PDB file of C-alpha atoms and ligand atoms in Angstrom:
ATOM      1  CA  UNK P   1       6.485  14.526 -13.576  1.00 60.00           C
ATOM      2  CA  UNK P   2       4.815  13.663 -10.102  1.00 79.00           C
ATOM      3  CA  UNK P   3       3.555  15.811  -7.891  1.00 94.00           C
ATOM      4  CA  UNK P   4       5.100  14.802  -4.906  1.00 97.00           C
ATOM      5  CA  UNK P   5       3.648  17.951  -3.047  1.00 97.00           C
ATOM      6  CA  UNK P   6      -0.095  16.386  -3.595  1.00 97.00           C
ATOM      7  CA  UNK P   7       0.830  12.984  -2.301  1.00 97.00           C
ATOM      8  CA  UNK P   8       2.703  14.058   0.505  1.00 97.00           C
ATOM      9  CA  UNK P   9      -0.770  16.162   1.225  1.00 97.00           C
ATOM     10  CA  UNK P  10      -2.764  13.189   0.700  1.00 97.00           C
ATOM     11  CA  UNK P  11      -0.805  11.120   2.873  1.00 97.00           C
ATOM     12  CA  UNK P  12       0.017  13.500   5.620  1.00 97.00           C
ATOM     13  CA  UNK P  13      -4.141  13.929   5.470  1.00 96.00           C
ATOM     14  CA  UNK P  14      -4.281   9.721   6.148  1.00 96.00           C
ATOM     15  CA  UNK P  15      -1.323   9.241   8.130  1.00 92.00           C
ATOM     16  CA  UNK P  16      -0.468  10.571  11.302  1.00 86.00           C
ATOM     17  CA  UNK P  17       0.737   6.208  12.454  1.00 79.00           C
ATOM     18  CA  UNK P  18       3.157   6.198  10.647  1.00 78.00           C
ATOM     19  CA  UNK P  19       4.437   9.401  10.486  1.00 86.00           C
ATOM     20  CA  UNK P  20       3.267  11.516   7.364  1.00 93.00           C
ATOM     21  CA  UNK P  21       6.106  11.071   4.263  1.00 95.00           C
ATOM     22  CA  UNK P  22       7.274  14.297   2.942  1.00 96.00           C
ATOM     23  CA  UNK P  23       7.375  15.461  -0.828  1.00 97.00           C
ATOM     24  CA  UNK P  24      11.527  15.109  -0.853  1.00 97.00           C
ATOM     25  CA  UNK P  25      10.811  11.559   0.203  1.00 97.00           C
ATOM     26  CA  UNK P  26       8.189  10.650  -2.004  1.00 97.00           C
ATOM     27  CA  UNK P  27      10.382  12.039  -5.055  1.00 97.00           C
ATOM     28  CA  UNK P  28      13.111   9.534  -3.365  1.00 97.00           C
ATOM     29  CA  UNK P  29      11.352   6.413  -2.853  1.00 96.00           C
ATOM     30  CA  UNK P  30       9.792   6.970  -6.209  1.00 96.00           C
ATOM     31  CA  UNK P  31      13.526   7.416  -7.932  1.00 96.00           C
ATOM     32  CA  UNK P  32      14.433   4.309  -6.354  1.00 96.00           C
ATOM     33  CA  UNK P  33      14.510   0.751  -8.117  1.00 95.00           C
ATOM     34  CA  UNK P  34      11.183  -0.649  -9.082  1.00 96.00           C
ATOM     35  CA  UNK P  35       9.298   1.986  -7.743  1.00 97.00           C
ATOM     36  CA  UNK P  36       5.830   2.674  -9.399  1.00 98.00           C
ATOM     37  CA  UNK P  37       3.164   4.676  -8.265  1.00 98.00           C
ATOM     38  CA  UNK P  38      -0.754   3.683  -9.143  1.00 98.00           C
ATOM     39  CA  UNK P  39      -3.828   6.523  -8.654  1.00 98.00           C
ATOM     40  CA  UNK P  40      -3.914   9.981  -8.981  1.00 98.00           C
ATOM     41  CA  UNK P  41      -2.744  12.395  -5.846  1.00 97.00           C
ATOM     42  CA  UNK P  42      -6.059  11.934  -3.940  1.00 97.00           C
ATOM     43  CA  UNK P  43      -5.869   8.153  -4.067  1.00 98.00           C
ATOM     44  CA  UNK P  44      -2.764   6.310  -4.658  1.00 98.00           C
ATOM     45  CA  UNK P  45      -0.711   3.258  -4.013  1.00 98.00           C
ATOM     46  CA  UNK P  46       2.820   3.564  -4.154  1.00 98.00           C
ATOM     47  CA  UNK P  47       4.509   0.161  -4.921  1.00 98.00           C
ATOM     48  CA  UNK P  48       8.248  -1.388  -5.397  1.00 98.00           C
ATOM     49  CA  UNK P  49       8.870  -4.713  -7.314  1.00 97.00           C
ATOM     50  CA  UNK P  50      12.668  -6.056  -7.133  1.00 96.00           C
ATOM     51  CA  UNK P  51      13.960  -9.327  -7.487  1.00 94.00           C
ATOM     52  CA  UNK P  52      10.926 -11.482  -7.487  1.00 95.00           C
ATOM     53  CA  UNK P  53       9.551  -9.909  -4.793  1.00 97.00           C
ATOM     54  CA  UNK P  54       6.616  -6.686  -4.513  1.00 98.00           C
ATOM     55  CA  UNK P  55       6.138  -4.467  -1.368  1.00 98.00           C
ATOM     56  CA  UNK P  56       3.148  -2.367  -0.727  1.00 98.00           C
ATOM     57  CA  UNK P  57       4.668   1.062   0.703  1.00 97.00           C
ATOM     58  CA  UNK P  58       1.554   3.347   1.368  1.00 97.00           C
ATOM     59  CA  UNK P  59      -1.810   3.516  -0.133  1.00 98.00           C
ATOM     60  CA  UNK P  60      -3.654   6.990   0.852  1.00 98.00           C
ATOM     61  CA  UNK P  61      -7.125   7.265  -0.428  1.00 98.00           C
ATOM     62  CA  UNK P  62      -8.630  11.014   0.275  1.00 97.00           C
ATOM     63  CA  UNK P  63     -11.697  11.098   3.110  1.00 97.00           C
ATOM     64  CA  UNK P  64     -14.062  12.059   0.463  1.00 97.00           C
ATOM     65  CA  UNK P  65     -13.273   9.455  -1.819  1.00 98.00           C
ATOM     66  CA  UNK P  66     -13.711   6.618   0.468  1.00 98.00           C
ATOM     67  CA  UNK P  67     -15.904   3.523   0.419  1.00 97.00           C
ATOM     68  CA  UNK P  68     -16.272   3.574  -3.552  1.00 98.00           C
ATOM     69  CA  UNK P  69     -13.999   0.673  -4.239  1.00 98.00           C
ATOM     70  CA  UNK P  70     -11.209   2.922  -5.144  1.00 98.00           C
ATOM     71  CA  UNK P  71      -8.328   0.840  -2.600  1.00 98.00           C
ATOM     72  CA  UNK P  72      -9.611  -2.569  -3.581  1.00 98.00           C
ATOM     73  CA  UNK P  73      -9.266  -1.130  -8.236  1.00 98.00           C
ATOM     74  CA  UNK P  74      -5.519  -0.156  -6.541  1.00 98.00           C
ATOM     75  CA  UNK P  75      -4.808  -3.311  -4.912  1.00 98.00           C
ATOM     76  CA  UNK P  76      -5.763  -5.234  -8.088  1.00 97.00           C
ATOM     77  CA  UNK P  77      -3.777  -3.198 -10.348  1.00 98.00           C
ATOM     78  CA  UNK P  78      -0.696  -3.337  -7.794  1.00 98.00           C
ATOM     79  CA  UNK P  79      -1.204  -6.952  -7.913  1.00 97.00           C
ATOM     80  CA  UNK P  80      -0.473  -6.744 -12.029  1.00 97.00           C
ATOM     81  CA  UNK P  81       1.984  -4.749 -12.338  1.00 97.00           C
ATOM     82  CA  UNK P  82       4.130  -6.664  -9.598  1.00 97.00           C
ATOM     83  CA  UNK P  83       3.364  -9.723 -11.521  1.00 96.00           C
ATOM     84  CA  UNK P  84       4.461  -8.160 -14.590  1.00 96.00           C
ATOM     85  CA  UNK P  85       7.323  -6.647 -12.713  1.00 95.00           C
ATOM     86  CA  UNK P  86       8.688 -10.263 -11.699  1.00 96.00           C
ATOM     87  CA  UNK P  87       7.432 -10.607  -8.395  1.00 97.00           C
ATOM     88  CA  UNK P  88       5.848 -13.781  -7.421  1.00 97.00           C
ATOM     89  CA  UNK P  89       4.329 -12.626  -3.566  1.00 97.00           C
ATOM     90  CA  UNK P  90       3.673  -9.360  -2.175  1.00 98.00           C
ATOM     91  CA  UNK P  91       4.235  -7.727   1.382  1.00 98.00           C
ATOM     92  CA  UNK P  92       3.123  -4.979   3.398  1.00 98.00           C
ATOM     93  CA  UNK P  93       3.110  -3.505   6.906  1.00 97.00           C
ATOM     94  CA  UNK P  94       0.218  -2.114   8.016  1.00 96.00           C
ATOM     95  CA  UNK P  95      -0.764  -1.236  12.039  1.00 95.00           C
ATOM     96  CA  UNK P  96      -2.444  -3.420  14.094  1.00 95.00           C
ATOM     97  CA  UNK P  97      -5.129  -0.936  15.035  1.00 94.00           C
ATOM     98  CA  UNK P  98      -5.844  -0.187  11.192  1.00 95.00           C
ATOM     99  CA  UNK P  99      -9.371  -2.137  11.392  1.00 95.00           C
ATOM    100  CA  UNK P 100     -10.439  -0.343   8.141  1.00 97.00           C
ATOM    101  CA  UNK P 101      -7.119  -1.626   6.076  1.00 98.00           C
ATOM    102  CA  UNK P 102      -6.595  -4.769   7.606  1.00 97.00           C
ATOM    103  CA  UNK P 103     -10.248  -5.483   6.705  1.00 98.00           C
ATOM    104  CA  UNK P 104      -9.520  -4.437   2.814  1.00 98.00           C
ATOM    105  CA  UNK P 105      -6.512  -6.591   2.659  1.00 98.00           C
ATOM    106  CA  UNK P 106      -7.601  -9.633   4.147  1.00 98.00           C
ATOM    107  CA  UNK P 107     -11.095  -9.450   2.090  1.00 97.00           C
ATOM    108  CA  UNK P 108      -8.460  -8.677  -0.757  1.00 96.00           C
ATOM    109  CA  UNK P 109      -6.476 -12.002  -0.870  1.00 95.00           C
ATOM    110  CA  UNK P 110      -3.943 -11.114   1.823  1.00 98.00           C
ATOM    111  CA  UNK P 111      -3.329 -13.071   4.814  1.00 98.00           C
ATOM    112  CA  UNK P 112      -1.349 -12.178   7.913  1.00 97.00           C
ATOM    113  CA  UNK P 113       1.763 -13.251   8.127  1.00 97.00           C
ATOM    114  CA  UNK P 114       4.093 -11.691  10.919  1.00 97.00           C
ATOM    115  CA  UNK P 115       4.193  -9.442  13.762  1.00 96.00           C
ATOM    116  CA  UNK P 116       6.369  -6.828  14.008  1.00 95.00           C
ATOM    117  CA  UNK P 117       6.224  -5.520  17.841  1.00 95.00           C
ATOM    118  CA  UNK P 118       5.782  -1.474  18.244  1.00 94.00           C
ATOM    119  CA  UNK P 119       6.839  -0.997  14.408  1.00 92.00           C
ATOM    120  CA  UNK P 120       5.462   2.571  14.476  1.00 90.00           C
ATOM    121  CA  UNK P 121       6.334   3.207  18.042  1.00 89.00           C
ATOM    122  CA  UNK P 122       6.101   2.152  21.685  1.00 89.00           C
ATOM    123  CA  UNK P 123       2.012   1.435  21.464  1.00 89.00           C
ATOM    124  CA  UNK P 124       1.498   0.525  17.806  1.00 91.00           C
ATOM    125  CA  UNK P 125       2.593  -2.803  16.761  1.00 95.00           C
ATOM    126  CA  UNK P 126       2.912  -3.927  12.856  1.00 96.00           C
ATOM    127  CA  UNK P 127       1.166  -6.798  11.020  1.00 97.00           C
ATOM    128  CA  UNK P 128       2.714  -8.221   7.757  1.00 98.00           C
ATOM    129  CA  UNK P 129       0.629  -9.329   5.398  1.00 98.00           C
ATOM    130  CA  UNK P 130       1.509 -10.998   2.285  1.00 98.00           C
ATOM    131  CA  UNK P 131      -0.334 -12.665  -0.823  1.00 98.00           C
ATOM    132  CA  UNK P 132       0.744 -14.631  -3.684  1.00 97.00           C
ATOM    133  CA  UNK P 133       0.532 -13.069  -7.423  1.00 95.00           C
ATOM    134  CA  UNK P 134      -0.721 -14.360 -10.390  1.00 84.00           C
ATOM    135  CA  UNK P 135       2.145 -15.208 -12.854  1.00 74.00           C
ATOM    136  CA  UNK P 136       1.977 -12.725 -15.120  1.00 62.00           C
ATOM    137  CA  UNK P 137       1.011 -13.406 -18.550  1.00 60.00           C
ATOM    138  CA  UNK P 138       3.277 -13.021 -21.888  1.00 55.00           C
ATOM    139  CA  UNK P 139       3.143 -10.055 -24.138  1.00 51.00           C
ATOM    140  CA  UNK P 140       0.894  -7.342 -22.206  1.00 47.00           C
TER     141      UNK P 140
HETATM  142  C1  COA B 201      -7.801   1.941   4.006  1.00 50.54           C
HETATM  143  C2  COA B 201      -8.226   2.827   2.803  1.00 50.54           C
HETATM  144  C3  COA B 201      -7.061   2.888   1.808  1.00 50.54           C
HETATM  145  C4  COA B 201      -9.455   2.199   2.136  1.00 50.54           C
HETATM  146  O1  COA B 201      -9.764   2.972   0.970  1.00 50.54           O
HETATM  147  P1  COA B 201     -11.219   2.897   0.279  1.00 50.54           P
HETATM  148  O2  COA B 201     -11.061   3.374  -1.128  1.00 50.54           O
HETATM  149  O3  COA B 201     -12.202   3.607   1.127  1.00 50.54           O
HETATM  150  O4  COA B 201     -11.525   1.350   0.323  1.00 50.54           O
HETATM  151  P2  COA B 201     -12.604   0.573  -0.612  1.00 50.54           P
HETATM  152  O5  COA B 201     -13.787   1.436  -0.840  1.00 50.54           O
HETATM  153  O6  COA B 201     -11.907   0.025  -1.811  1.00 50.54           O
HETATM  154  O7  COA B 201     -13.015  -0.596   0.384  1.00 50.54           O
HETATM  155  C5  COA B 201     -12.825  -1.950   0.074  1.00 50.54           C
HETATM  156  C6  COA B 201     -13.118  -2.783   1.317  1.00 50.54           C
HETATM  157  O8  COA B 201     -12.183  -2.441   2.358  1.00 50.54           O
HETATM  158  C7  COA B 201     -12.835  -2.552   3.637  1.00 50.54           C
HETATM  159  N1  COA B 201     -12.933  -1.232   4.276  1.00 50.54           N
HETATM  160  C8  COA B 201     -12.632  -0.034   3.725  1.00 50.54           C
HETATM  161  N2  COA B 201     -12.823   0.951   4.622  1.00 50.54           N
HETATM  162  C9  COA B 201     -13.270   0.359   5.752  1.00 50.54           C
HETATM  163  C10 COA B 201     -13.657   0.843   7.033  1.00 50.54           C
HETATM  164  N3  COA B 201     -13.629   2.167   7.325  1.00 50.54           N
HETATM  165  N4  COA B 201     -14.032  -0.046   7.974  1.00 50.54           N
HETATM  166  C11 COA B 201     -14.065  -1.368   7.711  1.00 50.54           C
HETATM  167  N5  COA B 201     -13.742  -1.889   6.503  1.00 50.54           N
HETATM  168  C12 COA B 201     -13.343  -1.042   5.533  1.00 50.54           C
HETATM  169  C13 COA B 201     -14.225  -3.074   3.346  1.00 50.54           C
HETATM  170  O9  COA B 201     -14.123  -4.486   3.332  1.00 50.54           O
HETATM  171  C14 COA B 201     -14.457  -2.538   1.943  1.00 50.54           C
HETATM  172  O10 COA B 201     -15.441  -3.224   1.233  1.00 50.54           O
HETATM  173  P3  COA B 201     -16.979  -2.721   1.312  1.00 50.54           P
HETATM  174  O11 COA B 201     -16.991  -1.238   1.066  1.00 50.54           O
HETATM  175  O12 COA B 201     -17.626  -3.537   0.223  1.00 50.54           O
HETATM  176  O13 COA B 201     -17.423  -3.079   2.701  1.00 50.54           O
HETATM  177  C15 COA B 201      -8.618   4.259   3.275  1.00 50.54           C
HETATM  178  O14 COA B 201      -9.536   4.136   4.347  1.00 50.54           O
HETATM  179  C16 COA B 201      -7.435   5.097   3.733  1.00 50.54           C
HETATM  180  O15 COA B 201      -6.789   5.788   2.930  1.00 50.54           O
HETATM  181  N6  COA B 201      -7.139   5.062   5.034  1.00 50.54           N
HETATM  182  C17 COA B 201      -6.048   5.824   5.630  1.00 50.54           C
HETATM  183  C18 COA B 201      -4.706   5.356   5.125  1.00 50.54           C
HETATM  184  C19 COA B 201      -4.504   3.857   5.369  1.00 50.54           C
HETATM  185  O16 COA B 201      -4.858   3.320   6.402  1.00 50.54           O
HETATM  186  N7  COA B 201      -3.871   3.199   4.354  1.00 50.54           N
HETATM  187  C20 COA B 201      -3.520   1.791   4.423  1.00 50.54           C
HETATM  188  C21 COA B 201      -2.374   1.617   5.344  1.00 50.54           C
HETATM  189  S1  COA B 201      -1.304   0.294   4.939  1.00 50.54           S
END
């Protein structure tokens, strides 16, 4: 069983743009379709592969943990299990003032893609980012 109650407390520790998810909606997103979650509480990814297709949803990696690789071991995992989930390409939001993630992503095999004007409210604007997966390979 998750503990929804530590991720929402890791997350609400990382997040205040967006706004911090709460445990109910953790235990939601992670009920829905192709939901999987990577980490442990203090660091995670949370992740959704359907129909060909992967999303990034949050990735929360506690203060003290931070600058040991841990995001860049999560994006490479996310990256396999989407691929073994189906999906071909991967998205995510992430805000445009986010130098420390937009830095990991695009050193990470992502590349911008969009712009989604004041995503996360009137003075933060959103950049998609997407990157290709590997096809995965048969029988692991
Ligand atoms: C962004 C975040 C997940 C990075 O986690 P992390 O485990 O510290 O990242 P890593 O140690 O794997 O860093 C990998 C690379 O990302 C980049 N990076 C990470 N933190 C950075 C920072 N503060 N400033 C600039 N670049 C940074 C660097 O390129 C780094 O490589 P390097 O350490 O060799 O220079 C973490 O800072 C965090 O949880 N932030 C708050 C929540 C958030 O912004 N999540 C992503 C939103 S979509």
């Amino acid at each position: 069983m998750t503990d929804a109650a530590a991720l929402a407390a890791t997350h609400a520790a990382c997040f205040t743009v967006p706004r911090p998810w709460s445990a109910a909606e953790f235990d939601d997103l992670l009920a829905g379709p192709g939901a999987f979650l990577l980490g442990n509480p203090r660091a995670f990814l949370l992740g959704r592969a359907l129909a060909g297709e992967a999303e990034l949803l949050t990735l929360a990696v506690d203060l003290a943990l931070r600058r040991r690789g841990i995001a860049r071991e999560l994006l490479a995992e996310f990256a396999d299990r989407a691929a073994r989930l189906g999906a071909e390409e991967a998205f995510l939001e992430v805000a445009a003032d986010n130098v420390a993630a937009r830095s990991l992503y695009l050193r990470n095999g992502w590349v911008e893609a969009g712009l989604r004007p004041r995503y996360y409210g009137p003075a933060t604007d959103a950049i998609v980012m997407r990157s290709r997966l590997e096809t995965a390979q048969q029988g692991g």
